[in-house]
Coordinates of C-alpha atoms in Angstrom, one line a residue:
X20 CA 137.5 124.6 251.6
X21 CA 134.2 124.6 253.2
X22 CA 133.0 122.2 255.9
X23 CA 129.3 121.6 256.2
X24 CA 128.2 120.3 259.6
X25 CA 124.8 119.1 260.7
X26 CA 124.0 118.4 264.4
X27 CA 121.3 118.1 267.0
X28 CA 121.3 118.2 270.8
X29 CA 123.0 114.8 270.9
X30 CA 126.0 115.8 268.8
X31 CA 127.2 115.9 265.2
X32 CA 125.0 113.9 262.8
X33 CA 126.8 114.5 259.5
X34 CA 129.6 116.5 258.0
X35 CA 131.0 116.9 254.6
X36 CA 134.1 118.7 253.3
X37 CA 133.3 120.4 250.0
X38 CA 135.8 120.6 247.2
X39 CA 138.1 123.6 247.1
X40 CA 136.4 126.5 245.4
X41 CA 133.0 124.8 245.6
X42 CA 130.2 127.0 246.9
X43 CA 126.9 126.2 248.5
X44 CA 124.3 126.6 245.8
X45 CA 120.6 125.6 246.2
X46 CA 121.4 122.3 244.6
X47 CA 124.3 121.6 247.0
X48 CA 122.1 122.6 249.9
X49 CA 119.3 120.4 248.8
X50 CA 121.7 117.5 248.4
X51 CA 122.9 118.1 252.0
X52 CA 119.3 118.1 253.2
X53 CA 118.5 114.8 251.5
X54 CA 121.6 113.2 253.0
X55 CA 120.7 114.7 256.4
X56 CA 117.2 113.2 256.1
X57 CA 118.6 109.7 255.5
X58 CA 121.1 110.0 258.3
X59 CA 118.3 111.1 260.7
X60 CA 116.3 108.0 259.8
X61 CA 119.4 105.8 260.5
X62 CA 120.8 107.5 263.6
X63 CA 117.7 108.9 265.3
X64 CA 115.0 106.2 265.2
X65 CA 112.2 108.5 266.4
X66 CA 112.5 110.5 263.2
X67 CA 112.2 107.4 261.1
X68 CA 108.7 106.9 262.5
X69 CA 107.7 110.6 262.3
X70 CA 107.7 110.9 266.0
X71 CA 110.3 113.6 266.1
X72 CA 110.1 117.2 264.8
X73 CA 113.0 118.6 262.8
X74 CA 113.5 122.3 263.0
X75 CA 116.0 123.9 260.5
X76 CA 117.6 127.1 261.7
X77 CA 119.0 128.9 258.7
X78 CA 119.2 132.5 257.5
X79 CA 117.8 134.0 254.3
X80 CA 120.8 133.3 252.1
X81 CA 119.8 132.5 248.5
X82 CA 120.4 128.7 248.7
X83 CA 118.3 128.5 251.8
X84 CA 115.3 130.4 250.4
X85 CA 115.4 129.2 246.7
X86 CA 112.2 127.6 245.4
X87 CA 114.1 124.3 244.8
X88 CA 115.1 124.3 248.5
X89 CA 111.6 125.0 249.7
X90 CA 110.3 122.2 247.5
X91 CA 112.9 119.8 248.9
X92 CA 112.1 120.6 252.4
X93 CA 108.4 120.1 251.7
X94 CA 109.1 116.7 250.0
X95 CA 111.2 115.6 253.0
X96 CA 108.4 116.4 255.3

């Protein structure tokens, strides 16, 4: 099992337990980013009005640098 956790300086924003044997592909990572974007709008109001800056800190693993991931990040702003 794999636990995906997203947090900021206030604490955990979102977590999801992936199915046994499921790996983080670019599609899974993009899905997580979209969920995170929605949760940021709900839980952190300043992000809903584009007053906050979101910095993603990730390595160069394939799901993180795939073109679909880059496009998703660009679309989300």
